[in-house]
CSV table of C-alpha atoms in Angstrom, one decimal:
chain,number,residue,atom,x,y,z
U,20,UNK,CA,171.5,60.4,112.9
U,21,UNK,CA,172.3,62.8,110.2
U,22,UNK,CA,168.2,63.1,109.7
U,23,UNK,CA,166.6,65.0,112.4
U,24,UNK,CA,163.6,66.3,110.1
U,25,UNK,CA,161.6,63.7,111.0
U,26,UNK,CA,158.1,65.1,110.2
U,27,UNK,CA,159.4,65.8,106.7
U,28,UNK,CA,160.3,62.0,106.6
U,29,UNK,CA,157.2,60.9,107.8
U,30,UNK,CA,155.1,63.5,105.5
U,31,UNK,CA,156.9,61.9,102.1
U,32,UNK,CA,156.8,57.9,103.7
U,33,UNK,CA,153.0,58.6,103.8
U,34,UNK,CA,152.4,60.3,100.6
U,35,UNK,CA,155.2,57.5,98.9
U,36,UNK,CA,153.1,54.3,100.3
U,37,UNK,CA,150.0,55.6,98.9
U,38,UNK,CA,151.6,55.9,95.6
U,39,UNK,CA,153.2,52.4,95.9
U,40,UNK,CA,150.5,51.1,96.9
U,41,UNK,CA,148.0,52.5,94.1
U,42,UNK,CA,151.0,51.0,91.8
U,43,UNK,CA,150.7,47.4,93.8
U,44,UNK,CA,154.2,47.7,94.7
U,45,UNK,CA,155.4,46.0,97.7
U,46,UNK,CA,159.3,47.7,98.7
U,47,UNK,CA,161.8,45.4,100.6
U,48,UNK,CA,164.8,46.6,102.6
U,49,UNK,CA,167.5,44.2,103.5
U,50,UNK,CA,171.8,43.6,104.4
U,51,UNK,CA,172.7,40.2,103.1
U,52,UNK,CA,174.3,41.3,99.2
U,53,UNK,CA,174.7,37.6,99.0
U,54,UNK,CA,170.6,37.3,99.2
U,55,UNK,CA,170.4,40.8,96.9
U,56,UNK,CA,172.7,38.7,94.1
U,57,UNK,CA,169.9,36.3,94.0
U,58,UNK,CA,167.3,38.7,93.5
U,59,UNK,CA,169.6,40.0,91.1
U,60,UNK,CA,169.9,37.1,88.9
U,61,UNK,CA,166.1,36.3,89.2
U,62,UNK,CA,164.9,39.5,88.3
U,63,UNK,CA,167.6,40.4,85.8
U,64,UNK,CA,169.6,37.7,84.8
U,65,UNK,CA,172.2,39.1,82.1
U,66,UNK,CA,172.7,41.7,84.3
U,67,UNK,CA,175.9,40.9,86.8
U,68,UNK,CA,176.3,42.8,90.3
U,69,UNK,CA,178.6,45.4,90.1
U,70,UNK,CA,182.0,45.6,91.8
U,71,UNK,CA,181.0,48.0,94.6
U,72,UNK,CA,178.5,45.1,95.8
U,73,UNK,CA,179.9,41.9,95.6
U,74,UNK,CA,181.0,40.1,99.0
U,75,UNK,CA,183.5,39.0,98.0
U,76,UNK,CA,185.6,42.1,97.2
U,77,UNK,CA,183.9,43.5,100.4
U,78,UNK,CA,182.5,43.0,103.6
U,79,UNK,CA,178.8,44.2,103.6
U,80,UNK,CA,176.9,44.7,106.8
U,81,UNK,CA,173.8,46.0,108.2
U,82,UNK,CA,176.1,49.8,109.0
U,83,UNK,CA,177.5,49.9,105.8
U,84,UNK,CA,174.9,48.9,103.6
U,85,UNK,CA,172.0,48.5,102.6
U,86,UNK,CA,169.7,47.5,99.5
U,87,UNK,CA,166.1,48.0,98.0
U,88,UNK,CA,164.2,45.4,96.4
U,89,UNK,CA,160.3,46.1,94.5
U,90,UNK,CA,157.8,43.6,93.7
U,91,UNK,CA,154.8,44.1,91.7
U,92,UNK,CA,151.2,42.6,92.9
U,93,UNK,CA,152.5,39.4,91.5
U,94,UNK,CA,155.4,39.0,93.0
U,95,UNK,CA,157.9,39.9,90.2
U,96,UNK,CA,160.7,41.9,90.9
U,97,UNK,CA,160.4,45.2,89.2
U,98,UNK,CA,162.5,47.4,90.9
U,99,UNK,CA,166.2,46.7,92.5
U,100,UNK,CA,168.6,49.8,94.4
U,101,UNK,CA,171.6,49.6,96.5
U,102,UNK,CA,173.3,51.3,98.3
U,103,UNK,CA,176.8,51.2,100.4
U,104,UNK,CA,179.0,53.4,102.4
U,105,UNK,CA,182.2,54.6,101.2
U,106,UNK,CA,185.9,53.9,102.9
U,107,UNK,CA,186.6,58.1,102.3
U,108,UNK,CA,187.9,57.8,105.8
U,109,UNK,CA,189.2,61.9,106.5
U,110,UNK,CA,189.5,62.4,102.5
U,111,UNK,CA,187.2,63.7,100.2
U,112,UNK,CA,185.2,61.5,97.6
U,113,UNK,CA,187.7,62.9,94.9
U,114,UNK,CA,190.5,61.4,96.5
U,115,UNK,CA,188.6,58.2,97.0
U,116,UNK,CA,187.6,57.8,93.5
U,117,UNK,CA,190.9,59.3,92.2
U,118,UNK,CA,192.3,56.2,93.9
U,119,UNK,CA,189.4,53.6,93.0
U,120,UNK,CA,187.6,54.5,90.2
U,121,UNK,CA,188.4,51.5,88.6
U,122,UNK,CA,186.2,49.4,91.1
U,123,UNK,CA,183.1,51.4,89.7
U,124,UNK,CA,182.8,50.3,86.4
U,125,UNK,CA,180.1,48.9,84.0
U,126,UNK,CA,179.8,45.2,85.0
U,127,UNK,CA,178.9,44.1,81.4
U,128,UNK,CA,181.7,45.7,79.6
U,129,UNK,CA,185.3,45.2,78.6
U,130,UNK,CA,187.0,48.1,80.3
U,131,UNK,CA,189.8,49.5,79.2
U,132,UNK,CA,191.2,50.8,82.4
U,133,UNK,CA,194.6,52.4,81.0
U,134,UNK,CA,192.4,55.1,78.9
U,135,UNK,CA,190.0,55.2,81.2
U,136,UNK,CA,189.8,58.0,84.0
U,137,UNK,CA,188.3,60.2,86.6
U,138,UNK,CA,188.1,63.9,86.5
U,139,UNK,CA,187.2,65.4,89.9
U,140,UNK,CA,185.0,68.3,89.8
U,141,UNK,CA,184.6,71.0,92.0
U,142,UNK,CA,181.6,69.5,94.5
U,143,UNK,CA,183.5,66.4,94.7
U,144,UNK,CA,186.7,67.7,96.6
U,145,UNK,CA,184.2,69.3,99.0
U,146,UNK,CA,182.4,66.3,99.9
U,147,UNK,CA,183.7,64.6,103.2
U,148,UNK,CA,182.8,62.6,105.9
U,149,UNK,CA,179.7,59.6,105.4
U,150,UNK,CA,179.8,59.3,101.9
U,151,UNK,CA,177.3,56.9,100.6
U,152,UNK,CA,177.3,55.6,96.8
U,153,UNK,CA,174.0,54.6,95.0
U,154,UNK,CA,174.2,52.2,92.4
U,155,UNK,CA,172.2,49.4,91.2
U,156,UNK,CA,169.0,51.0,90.0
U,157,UNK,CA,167.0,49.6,87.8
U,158,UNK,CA,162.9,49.8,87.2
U,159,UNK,CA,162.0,47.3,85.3
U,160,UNK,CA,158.3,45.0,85.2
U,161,UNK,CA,155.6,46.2,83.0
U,162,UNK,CA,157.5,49.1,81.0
U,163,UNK,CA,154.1,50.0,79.8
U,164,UNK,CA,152.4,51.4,83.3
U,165,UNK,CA,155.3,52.6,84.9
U,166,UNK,CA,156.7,54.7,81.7
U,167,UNK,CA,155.7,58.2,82.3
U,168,UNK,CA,154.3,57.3,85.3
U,169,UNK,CA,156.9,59.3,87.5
U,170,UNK,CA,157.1,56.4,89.6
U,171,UNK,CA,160.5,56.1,89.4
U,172,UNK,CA,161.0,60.1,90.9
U,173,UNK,CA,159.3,58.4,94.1
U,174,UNK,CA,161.3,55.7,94.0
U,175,UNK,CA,165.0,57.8,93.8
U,176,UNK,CA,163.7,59.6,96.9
U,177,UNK,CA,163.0,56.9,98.6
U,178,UNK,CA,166.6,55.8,98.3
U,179,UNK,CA,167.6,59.0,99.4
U,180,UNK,CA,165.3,58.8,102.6
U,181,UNK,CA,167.4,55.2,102.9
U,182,UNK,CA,170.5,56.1,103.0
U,183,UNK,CA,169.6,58.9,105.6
U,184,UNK,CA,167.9,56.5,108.1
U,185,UNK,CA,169.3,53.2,107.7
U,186,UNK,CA,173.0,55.0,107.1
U,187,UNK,CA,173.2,57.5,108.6
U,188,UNK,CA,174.7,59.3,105.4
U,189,UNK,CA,176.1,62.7,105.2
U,190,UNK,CA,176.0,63.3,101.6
U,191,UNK,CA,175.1,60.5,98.3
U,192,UNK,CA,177.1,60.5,95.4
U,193,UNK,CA,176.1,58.1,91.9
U,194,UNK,CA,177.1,58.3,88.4
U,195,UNK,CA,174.6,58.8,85.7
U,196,UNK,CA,175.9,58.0,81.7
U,197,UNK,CA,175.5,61.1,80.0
U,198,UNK,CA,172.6,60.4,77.7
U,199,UNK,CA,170.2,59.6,80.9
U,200,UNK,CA,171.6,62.2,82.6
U,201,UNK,CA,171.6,65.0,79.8
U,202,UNK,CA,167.6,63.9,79.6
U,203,UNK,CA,167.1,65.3,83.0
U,204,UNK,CA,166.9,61.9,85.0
U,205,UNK,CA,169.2,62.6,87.6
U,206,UNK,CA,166.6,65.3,88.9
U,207,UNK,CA,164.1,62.9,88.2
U,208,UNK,CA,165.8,60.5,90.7
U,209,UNK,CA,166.2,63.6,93.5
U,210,UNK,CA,170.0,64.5,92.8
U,211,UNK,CA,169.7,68.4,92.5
U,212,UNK,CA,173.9,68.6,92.1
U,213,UNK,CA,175.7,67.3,89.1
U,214,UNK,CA,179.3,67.5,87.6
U,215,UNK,CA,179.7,66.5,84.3
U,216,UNK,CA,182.9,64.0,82.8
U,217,UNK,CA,183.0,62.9,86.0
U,218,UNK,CA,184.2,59.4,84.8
U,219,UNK,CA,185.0,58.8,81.2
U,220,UNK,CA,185.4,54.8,80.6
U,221,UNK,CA,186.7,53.1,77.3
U,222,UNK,CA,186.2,49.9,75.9
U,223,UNK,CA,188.4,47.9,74.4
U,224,UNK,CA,188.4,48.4,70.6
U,225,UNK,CA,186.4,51.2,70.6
U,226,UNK,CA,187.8,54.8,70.2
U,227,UNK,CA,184.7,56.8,71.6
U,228,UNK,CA,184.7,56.5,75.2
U,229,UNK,CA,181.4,56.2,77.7
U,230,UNK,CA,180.6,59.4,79.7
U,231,UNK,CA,179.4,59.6,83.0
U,232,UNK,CA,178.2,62.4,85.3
U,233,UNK,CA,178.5,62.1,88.9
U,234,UNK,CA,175.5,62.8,90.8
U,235,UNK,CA,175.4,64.5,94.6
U,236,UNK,CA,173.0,65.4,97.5
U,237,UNK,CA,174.2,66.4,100.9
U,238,UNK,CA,172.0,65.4,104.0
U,239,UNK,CA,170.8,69.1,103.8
U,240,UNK,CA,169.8,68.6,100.2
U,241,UNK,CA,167.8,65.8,101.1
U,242,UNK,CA,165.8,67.0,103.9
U,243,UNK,CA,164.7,70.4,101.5
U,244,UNK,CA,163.6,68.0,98.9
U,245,UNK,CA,161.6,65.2,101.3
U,246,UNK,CA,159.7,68.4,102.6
U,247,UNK,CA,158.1,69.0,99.3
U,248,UNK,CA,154.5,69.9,99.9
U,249,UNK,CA,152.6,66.7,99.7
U,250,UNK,CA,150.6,67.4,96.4
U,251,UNK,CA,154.4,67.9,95.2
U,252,UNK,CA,155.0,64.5,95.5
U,253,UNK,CA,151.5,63.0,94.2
U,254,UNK,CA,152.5,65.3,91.4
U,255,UNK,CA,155.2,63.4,90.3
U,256,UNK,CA,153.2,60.1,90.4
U,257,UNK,CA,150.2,61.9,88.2
């Protein structure tokens, strides 16, 4: 396993379900995207899966994915993350995307893949070997007690602790548009890397194009941050 800081683990998992469970949230982990697509279109339904999670452009298993669902005390779904591991085979993620970027865009909008592009930054021609890709995320149920909360810093790191144990992940890359990102939610979600015009997508018609900054923590990273001192963590749920 590429997590071997176990207590650290166990020290955030503690602190995490008291949180969760002072918010009456109930977290799910499953494998079957075909049963995630469901959720999907219960919880959210204008909202189509993205191309990086649909069986039907891949095969999904329980070693090469996995996903996170959240229910409230009464049942709704308010909370969905996924997550999946990346083909990079010997190459770095910058080779990958440079390749298949086009398989990561926006589900609800008309891309214009012949302006669009990917600009490889630094970090991402480094990063090799179990590459997994976060996507997905959403918080959604009562916007009113969960704004502000910091709930959803908990939940980020939670995904992180995921793709450690369930994937056995090396690094995790995701790509944040430039407005949430610029606002300082990619550190709210646990990323403590992140290269900006990472992906720049156009729509058709439109002459301004959509932003995105890619988002990374190595297996290191991840360890330093679940070992936050307990009252760290309750911190961010304050």
């Amino acid at each position: 396993m590429a997590f071997h800081g176990i207590g650290a683990a166990d020290k955030f998992e503690a602190a995490s379900s008291d949180i969760f469970n002072r918010f009456g949230i109930r977290l799910t982990l499953g494998h079957d995207f075909d049963e995630y697509r469901e959720y999907v279109a219960e919880a959210r339904p204008d909202h189509a899966v993205g191309d990086p999670f649909r069986t039907d452009l891949h095969r999904l298993h329980n070693r090469n994915a996995v996903w996170v669902i959240g229910r409230d005390e009464t049942g709704q779904i308010m909370h969905t993350q996924a997550l999946r591991v990346l083909p990079t085979a010997s190459g770095s993620v910058a080779d990958y995307f440079r390749a298949k970027f086009h398989g990561f865009s926006p589900s609800e909008m008309d891309i214009d893949y012949e302006r669009s592009r990917y600009r490889a930054g630094p970090g991402a021609k480094r990063i090799k070997g179990k590459v997994v890709y976060s996507g997905e995320t959403w918080i959604g149920g009562d916007k009113s007690r969960y704004r502000g909360s910091g709930l959803s810093s908990i939940l980020g790191r939670y995904a992180l602790l995921t793709a450690l144990r369930e994937l056995d992940a090396n690094y995790v890359v995701g790509f944040m548009i430039k407005p949430v990102a610029y606002k300082g939610f990619c550190l709210r979600m646990g990323f403590m890397h992140a290269e900006p015009l990472a992906l720049r997508w156009y729509v058709h018609g439109k002459p301004d194009p959509m932003e995105t900054v890619m988002v990374y923590m190595s297996d290191e990273d991840i360890r330093f941050l679940l070992d936050l001192p307990t009252s760290e963590v309750e911190a961010l749920a304050a």
